[in-house]
N, CA, C and O atoms as a GROMACS GRO file, in nm:
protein
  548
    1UNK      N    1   1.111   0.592   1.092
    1UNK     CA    2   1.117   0.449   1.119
    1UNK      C    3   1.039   0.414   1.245
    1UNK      O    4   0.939   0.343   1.241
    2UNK      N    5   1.083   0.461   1.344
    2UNK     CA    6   1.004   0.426   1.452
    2UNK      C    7   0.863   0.500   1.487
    2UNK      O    8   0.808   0.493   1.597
    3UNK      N    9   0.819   0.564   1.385
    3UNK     CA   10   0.641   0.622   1.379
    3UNK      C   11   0.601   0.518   1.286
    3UNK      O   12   0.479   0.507   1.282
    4UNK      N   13   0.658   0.443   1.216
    4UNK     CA   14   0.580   0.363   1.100
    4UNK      C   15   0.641   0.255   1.197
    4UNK      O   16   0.635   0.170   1.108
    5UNK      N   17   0.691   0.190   1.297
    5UNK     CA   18   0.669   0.071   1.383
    5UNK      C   19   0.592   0.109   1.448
    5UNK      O   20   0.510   0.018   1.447
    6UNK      N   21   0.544   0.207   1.529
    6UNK     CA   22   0.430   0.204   1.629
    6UNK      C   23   0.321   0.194   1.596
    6UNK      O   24   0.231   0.129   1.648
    7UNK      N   25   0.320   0.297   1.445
    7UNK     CA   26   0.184   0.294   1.390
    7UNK      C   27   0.123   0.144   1.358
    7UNK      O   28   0.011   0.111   1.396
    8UNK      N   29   0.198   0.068   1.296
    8UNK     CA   30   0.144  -0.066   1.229
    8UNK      C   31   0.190  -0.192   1.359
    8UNK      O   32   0.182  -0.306   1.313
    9UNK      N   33   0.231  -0.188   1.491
    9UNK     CA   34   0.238  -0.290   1.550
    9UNK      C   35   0.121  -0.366   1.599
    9UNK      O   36   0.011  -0.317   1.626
   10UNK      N   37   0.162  -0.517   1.608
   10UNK     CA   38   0.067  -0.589   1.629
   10UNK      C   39  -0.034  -0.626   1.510
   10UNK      O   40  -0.124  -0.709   1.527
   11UNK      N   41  -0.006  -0.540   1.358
   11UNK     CA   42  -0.017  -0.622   1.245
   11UNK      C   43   0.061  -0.688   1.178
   11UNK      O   44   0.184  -0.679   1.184
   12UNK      N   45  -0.025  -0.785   1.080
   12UNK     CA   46   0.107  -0.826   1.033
   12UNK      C   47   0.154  -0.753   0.934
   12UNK      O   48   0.189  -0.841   0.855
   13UNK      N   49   0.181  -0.648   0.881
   13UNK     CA   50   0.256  -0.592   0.796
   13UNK      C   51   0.376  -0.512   0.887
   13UNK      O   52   0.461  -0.437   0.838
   14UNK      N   53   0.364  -0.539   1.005
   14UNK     CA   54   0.483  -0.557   1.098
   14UNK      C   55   0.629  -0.574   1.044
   14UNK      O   56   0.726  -0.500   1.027
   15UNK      N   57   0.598  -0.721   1.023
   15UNK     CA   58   0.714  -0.837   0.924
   15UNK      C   59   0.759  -0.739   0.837
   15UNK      O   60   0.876  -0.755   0.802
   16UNK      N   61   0.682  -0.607   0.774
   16UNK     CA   62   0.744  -0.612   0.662
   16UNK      C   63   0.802  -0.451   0.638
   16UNK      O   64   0.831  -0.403   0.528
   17UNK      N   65   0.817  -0.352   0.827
   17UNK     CA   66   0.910  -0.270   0.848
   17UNK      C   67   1.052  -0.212   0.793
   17UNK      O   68   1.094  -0.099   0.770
   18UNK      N   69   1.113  -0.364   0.781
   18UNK     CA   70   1.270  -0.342   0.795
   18UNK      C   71   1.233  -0.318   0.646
   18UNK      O   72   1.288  -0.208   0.634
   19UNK      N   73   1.176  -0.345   0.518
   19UNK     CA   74   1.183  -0.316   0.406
   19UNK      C   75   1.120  -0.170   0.336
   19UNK      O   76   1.153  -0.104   0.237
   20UNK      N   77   0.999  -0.154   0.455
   20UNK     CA   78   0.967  -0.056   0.401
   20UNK      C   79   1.068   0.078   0.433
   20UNK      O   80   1.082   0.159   0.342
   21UNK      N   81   1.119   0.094   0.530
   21UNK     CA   82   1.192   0.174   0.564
   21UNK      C   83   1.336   0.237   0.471
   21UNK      O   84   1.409   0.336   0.483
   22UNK      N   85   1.329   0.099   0.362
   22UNK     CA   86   1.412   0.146   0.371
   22UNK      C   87   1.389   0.215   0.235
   22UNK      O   88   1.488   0.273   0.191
   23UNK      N   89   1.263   0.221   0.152
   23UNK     CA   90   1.234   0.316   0.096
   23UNK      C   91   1.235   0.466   0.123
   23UNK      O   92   1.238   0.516   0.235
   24UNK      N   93   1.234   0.538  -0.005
   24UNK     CA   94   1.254   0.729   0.066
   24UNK      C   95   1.085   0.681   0.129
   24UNK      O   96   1.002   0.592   0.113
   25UNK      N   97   1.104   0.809   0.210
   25UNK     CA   98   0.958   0.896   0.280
   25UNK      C   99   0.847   0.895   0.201
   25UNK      O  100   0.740   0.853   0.245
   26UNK      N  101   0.859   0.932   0.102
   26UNK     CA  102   0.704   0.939   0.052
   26UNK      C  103   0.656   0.776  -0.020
   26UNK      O  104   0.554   0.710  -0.036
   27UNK      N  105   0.749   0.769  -0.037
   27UNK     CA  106   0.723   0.576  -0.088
   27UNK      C  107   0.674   0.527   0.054
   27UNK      O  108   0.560   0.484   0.076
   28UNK      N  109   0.766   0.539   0.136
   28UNK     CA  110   0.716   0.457   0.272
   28UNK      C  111   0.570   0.500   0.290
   28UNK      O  112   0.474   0.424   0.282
   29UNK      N  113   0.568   0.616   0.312
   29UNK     CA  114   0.435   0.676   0.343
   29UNK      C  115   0.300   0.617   0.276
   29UNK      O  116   0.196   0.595   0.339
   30UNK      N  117   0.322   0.593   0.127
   30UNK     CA  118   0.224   0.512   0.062
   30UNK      C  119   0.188   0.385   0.073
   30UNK      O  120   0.080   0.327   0.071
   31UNK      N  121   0.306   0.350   0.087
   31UNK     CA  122   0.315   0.158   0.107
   31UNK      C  123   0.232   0.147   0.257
   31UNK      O  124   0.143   0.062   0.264
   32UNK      N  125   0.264   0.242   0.393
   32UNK     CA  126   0.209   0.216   0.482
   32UNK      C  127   0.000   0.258   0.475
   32UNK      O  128  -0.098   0.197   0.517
   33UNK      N  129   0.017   0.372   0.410
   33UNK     CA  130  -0.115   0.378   0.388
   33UNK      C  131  -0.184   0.345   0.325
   33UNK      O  132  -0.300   0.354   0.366
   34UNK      N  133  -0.168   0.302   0.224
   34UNK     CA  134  -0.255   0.265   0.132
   34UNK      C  135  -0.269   0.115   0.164
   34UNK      O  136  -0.356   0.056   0.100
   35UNK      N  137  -0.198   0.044   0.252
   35UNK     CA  138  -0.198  -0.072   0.283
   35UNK      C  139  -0.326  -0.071   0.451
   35UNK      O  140  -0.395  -0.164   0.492
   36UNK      N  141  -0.313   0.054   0.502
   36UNK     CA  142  -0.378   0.059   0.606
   36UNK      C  143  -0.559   0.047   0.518
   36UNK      O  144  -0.634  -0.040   0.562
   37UNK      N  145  -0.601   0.117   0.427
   37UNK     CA  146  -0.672   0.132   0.389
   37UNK      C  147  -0.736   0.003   0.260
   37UNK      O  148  -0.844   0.019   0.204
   38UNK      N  149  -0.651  -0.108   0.234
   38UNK     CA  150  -0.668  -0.193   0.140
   38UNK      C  151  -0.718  -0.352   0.214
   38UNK      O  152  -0.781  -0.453   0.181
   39UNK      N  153  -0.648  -0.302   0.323
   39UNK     CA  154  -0.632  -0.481   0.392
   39UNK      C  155  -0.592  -0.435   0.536
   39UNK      O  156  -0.521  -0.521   0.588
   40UNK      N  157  -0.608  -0.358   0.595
   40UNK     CA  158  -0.644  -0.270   0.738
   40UNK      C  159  -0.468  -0.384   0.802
   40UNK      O  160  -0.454  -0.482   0.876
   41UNK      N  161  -0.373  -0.298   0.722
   41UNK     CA  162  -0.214  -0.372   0.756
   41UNK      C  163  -0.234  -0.513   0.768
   41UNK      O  164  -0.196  -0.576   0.867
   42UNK      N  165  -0.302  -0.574   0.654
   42UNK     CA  166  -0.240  -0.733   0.656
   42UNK      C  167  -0.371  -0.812   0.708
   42UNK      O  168  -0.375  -0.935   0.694
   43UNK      N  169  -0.472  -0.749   0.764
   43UNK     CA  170  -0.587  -0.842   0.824
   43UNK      C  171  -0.650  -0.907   0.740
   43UNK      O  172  -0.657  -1.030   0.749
   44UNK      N  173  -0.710  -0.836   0.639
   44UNK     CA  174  -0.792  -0.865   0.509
   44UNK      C  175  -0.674  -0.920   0.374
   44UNK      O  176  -0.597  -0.833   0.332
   45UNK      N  177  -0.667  -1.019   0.332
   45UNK     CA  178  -0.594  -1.022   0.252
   45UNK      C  179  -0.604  -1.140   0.167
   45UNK      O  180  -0.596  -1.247   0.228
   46UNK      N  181  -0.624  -1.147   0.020
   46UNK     CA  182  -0.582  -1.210  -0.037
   46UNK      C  183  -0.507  -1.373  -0.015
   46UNK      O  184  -0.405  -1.387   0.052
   47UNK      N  185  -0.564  -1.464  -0.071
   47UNK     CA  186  -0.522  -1.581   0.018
   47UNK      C  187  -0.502  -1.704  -0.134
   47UNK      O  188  -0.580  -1.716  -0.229
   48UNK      N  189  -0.353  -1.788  -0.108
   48UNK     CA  190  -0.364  -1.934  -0.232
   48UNK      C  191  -0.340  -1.991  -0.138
   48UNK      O  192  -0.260  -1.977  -0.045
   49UNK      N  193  -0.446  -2.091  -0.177
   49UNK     CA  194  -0.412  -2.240  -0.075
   49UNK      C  195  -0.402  -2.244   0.047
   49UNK      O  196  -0.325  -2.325   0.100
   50UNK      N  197  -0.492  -2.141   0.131
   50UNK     CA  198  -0.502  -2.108   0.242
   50UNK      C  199  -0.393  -2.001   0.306
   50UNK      O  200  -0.408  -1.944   0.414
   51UNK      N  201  -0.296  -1.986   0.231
   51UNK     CA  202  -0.136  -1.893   0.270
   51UNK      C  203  -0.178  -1.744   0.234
   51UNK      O  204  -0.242  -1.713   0.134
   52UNK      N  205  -0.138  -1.669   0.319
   52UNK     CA  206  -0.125  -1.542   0.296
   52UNK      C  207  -0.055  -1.527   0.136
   52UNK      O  208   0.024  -1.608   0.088
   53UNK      N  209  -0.106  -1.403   0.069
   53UNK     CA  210  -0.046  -1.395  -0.034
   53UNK      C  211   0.040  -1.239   0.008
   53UNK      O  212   0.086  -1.189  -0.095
   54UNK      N  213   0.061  -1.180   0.096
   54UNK     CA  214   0.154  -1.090   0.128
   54UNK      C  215   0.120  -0.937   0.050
   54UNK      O  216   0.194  -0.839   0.066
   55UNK      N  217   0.030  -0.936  -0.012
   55UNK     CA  218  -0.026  -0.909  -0.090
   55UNK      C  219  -0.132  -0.726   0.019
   55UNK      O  220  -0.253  -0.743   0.036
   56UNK      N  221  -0.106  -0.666   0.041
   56UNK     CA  222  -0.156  -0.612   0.151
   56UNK      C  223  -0.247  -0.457   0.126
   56UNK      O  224  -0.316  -0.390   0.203
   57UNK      N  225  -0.202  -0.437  -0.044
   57UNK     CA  226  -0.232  -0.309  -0.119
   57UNK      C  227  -0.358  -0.325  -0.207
   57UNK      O  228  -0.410  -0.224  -0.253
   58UNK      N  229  -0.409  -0.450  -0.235
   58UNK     CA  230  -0.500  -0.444  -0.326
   58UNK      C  231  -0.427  -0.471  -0.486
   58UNK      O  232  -0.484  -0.474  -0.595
   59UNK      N  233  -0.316  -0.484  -0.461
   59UNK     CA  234  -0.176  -0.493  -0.600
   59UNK      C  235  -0.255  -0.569  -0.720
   59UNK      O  236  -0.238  -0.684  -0.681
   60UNK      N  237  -0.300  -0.576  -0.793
   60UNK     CA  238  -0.333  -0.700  -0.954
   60UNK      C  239  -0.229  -0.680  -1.066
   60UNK      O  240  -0.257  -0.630  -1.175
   61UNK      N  241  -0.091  -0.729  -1.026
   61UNK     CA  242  -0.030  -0.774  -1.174
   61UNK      C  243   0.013  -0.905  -1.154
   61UNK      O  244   0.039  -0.971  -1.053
   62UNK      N  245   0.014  -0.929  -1.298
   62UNK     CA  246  -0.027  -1.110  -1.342
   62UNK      C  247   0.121  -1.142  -1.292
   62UNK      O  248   0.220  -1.070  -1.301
   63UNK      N  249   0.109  -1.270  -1.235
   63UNK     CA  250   0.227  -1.363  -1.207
   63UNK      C  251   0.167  -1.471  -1.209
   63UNK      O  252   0.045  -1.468  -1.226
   64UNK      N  253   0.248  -1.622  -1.188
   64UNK     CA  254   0.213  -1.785  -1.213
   64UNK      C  255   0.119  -1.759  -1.076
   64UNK      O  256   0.016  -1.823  -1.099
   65UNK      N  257   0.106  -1.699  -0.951
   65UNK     CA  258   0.095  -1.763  -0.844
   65UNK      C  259  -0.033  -1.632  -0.847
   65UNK      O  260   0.000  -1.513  -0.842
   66UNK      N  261  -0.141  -1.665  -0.852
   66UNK     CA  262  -0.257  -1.547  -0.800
   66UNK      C  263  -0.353  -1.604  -0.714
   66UNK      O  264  -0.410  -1.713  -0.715
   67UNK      N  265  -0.358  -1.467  -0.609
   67UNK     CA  266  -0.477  -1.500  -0.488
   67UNK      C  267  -0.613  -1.500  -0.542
   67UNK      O  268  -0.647  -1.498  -0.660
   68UNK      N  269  -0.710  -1.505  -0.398
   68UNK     CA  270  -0.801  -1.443  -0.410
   68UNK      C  271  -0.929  -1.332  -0.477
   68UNK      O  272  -0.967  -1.241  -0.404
   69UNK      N  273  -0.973  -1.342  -0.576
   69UNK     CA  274  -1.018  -1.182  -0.609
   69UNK      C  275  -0.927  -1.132  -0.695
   69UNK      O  276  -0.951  -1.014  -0.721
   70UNK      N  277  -0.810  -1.186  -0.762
   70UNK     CA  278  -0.743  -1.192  -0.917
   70UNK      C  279  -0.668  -1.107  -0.842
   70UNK      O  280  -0.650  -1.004  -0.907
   71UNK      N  281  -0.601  -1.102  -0.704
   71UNK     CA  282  -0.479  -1.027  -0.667
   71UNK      C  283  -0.349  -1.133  -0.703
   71UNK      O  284  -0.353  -1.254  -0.723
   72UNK      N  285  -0.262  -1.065  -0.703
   72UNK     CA  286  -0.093  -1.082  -0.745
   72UNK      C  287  -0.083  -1.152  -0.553
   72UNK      O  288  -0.121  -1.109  -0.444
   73UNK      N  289  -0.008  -1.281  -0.602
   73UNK     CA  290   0.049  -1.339  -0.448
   73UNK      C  291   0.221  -1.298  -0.476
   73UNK      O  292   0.290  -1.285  -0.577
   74UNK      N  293   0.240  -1.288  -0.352
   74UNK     CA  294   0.398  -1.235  -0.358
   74UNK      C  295   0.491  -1.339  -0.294
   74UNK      O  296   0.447  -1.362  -0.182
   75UNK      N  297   0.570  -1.391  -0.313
   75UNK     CA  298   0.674  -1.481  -0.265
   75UNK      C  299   0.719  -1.449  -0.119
   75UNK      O  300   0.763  -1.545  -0.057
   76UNK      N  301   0.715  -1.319  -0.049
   76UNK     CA  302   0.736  -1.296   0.072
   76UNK      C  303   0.752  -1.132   0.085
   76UNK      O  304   0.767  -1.044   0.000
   77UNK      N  305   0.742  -1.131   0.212
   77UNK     CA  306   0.684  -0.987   0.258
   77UNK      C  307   0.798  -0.902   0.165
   77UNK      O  308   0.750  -0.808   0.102
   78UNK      N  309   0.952  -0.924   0.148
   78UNK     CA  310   1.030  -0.872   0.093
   78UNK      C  311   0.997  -0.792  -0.057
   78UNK      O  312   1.013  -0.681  -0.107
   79UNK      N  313   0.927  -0.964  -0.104
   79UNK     CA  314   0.902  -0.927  -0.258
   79UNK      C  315   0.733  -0.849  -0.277
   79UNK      O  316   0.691  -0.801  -0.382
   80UNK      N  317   0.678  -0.853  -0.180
   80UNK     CA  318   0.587  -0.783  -0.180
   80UNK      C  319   0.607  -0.636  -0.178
   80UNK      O  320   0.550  -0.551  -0.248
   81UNK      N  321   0.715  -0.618  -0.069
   81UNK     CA  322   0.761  -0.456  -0.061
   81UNK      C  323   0.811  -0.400  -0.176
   81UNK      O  324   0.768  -0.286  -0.190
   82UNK      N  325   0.902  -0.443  -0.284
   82UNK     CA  326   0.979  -0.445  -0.352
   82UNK      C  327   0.899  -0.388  -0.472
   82UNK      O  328   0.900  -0.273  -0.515
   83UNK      N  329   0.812  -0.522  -0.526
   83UNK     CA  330   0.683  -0.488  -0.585
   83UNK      C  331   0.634  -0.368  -0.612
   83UNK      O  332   0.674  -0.282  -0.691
   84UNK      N  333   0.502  -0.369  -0.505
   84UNK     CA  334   0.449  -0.274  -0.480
   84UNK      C  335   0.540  -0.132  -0.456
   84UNK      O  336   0.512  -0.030  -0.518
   85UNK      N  337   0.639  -0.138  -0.370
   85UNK     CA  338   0.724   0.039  -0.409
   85UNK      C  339   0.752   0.069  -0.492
   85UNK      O  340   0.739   0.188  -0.521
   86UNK      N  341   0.808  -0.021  -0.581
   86UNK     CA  342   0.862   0.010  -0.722
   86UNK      C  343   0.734   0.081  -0.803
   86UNK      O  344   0.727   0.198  -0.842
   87UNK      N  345   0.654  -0.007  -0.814
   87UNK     CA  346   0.504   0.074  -0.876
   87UNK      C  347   0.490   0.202  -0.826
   87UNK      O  348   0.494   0.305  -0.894
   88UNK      N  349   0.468   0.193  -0.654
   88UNK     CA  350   0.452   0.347  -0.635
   88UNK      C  351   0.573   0.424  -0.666
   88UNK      O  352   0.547   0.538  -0.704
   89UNK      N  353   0.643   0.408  -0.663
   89UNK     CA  354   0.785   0.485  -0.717
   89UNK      C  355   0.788   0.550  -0.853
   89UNK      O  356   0.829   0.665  -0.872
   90UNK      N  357   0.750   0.483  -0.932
   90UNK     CA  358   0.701   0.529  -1.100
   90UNK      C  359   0.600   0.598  -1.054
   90UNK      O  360   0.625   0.718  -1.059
   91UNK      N  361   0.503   0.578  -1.014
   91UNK     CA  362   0.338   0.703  -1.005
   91UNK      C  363   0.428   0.830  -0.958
   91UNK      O  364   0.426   0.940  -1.013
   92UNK      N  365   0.509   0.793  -0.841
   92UNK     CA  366   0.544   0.914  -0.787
   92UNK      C  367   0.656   1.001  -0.906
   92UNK      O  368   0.661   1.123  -0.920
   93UNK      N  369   0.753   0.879  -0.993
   93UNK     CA  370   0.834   1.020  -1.073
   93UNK      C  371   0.756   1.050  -1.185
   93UNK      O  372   0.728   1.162  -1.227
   94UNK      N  373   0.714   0.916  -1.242
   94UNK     CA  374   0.706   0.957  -1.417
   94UNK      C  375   0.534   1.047  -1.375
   94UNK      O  376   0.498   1.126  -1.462
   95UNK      N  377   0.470   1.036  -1.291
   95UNK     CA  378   0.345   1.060  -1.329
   95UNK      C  379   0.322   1.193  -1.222
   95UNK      O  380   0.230   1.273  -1.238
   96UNK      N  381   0.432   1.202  -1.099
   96UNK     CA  382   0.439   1.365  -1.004
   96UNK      C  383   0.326   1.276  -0.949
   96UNK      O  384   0.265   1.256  -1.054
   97UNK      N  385   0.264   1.215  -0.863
   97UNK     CA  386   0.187   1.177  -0.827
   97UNK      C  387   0.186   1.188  -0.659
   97UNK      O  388   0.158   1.078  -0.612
   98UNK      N  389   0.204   1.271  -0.575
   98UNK     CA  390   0.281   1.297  -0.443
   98UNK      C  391   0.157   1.303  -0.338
   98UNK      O  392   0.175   1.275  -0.219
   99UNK      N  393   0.074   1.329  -0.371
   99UNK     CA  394  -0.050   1.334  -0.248
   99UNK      C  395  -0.191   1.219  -0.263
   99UNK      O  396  -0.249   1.202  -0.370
  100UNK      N  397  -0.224   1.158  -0.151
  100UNK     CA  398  -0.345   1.048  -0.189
  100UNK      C  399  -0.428   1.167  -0.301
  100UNK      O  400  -0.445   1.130  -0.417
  101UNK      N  401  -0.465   1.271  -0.271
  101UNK     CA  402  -0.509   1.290  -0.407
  101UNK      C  403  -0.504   1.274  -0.530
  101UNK      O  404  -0.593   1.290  -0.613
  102UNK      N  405  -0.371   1.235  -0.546
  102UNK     CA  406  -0.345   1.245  -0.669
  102UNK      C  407  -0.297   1.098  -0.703
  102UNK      O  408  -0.305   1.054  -0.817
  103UNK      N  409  -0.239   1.018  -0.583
  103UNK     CA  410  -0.232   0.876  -0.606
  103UNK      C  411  -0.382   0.779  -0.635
  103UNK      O  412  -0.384   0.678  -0.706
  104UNK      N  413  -0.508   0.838  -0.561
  104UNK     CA  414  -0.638   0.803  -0.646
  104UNK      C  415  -0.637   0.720  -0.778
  104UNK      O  416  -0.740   0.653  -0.782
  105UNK      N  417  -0.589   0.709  -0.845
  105UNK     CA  418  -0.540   0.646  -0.964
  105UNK      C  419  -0.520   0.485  -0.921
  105UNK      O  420  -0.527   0.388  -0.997
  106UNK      N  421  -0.492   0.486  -0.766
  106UNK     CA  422  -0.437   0.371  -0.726
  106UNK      C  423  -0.594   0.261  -0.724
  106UNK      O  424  -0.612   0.154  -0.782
  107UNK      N  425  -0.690   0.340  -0.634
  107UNK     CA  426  -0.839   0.290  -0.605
  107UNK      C  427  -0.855   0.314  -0.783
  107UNK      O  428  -0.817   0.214  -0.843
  108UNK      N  429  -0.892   0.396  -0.851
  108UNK     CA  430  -0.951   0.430  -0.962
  108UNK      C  431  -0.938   0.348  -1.095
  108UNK      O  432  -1.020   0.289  -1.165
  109UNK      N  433  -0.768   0.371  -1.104
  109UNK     CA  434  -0.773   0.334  -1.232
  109UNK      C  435  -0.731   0.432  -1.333
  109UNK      O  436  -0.630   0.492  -1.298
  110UNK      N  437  -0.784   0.473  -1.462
  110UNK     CA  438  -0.727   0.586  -1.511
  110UNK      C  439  -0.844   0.687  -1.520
  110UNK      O  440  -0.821   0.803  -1.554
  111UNK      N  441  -0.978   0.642  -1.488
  111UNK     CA  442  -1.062   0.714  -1.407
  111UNK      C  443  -1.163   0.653  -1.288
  111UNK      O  444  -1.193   0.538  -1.256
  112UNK      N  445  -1.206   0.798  -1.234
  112UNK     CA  446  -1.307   0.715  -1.133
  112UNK      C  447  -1.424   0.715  -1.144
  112UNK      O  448  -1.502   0.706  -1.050
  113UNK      N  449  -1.461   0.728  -1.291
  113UNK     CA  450  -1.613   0.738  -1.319
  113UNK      C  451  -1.683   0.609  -1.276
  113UNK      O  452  -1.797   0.616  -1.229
  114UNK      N  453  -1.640   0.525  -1.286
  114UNK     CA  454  -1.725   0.390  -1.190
  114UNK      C  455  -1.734   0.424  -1.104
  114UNK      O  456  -1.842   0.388  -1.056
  115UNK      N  457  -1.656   0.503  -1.014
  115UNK     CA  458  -1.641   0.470  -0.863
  115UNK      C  459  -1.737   0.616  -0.783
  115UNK      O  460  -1.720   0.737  -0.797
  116UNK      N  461  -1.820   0.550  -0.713
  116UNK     CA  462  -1.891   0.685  -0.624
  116UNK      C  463  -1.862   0.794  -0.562
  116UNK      O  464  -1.859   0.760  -0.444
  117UNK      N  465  -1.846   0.871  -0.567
  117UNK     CA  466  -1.774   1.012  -0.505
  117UNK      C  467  -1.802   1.012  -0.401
  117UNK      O  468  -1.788   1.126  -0.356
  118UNK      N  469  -1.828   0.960  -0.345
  118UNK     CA  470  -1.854   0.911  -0.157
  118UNK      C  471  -1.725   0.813  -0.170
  118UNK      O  472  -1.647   0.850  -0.082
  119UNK      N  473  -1.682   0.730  -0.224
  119UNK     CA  474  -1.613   0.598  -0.208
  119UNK      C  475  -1.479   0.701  -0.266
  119UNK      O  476  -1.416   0.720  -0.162
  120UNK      N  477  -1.424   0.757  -0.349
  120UNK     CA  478  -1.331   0.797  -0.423
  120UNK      C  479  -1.291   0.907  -0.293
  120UNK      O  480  -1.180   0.882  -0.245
  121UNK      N  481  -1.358   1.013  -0.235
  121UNK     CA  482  -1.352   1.086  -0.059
  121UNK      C  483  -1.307   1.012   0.001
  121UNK      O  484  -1.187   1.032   0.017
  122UNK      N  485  -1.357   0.898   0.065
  122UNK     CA  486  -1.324   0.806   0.112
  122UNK      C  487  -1.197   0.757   0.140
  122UNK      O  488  -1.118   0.786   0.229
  123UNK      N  489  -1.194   0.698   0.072
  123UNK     CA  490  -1.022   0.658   0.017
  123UNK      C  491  -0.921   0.737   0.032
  123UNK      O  492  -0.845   0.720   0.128
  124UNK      N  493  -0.896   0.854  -0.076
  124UNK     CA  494  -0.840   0.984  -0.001
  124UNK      C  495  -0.853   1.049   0.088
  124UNK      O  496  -0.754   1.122   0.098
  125UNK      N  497  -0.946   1.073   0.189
  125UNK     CA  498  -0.946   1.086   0.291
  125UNK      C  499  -0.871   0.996   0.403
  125UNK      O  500  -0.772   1.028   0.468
  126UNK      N  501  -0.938   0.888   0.407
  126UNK     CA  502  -0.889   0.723   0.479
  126UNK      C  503  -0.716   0.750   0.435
  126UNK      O  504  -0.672   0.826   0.521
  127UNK      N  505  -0.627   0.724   0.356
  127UNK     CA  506  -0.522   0.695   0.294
  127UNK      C  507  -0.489   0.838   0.377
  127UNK      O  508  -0.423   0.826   0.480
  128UNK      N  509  -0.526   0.953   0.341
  128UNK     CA  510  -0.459   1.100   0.424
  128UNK      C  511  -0.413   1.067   0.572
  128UNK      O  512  -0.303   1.079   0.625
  129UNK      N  513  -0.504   1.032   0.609
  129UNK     CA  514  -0.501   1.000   0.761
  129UNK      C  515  -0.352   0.945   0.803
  129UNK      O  516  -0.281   1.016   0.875
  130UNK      N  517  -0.315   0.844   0.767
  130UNK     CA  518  -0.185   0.802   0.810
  130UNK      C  519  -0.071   0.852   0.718
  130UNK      O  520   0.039   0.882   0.764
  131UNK      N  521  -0.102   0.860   0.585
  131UNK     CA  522   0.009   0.925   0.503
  131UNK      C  523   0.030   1.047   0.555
  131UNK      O  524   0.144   1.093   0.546
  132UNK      N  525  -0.028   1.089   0.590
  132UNK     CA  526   0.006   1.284   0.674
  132UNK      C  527   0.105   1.251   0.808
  132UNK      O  528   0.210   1.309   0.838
  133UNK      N  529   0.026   1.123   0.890
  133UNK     CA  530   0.069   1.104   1.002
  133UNK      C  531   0.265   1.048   0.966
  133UNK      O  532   0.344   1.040   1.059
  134UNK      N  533   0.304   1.018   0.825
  134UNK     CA  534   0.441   0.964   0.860
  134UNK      C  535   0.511   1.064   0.777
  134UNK      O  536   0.633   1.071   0.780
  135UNK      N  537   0.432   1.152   0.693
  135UNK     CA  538   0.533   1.234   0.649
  135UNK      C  539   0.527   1.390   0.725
  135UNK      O  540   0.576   1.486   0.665
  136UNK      N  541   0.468   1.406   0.851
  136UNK     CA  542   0.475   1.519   0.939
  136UNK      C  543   0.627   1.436   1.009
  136UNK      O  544   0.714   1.509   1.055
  137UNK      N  545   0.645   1.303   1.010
  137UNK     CA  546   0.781   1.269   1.088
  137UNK      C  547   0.890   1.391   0.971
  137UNK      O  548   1.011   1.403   0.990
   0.00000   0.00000   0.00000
């Protein structure tokens, strides 16, 4: 808890601590990184009607209310957390999905043949960086 407040203070995915926490470890771990790496914790993000869409992962499933760039807007940082863990929560049981290597699927898709093997490194690499840093807590 308090390595995933230091790490992300002074962004705004700040606000949205008390929820992630209270996911297990490796959920947290994703939600914080992959969010570091999608929207650099909340800077870059998805926007309706000028409002944050809370939106902080790069997330696209359909709801009435969509941002920016055909992202999913979320009703509040809560339902954003909620969201998005739950998704990673399924990758992680039904699919064993436990390391950015293998979460890749997330950038990809169900492959990464579009995607450049410089950019697909990238990502898993980038995403390692802090996911290592909260599950060495």
């Amino acid at each position: 808890e308090n390595n995933i407040k230091e790490l992300v203070e002074g962004y705004p995915i700040e606000q949205m601590v008390p929820y992630i926490i209270q996911k297990d470890n490796l959920t947290a771990a994703f939600l914080v990184s992959i969010a570091k790496k999608e929207s650099n914790w909340g800077k870059r993000v998805p926007v309706l009607d000028g409002e944050d869409c809370f939106n902080y992962w790069g997330y696209r499933g359909i709801r009435d209310r969509m941002g920016t760039g055909g992202h999913t807007c979320f009703d509040s940082p809560q339902d954003a957390v909620d969201t998005v863990g739950k998704r990673i929560e399924t990758l992680i049981r039904k699919y064993e999905l436990t390391t950015p290597e293998d979460m890749i699927i997330w950038k990809c898709g169900s492959s990464c043949a579009g995607h450049s093997n410089y950019g697909v490194k990238k990502w898993i690499s980038d995403v390692s960086l802090y996911f290592d840093k909260i599950i060495e807590e």
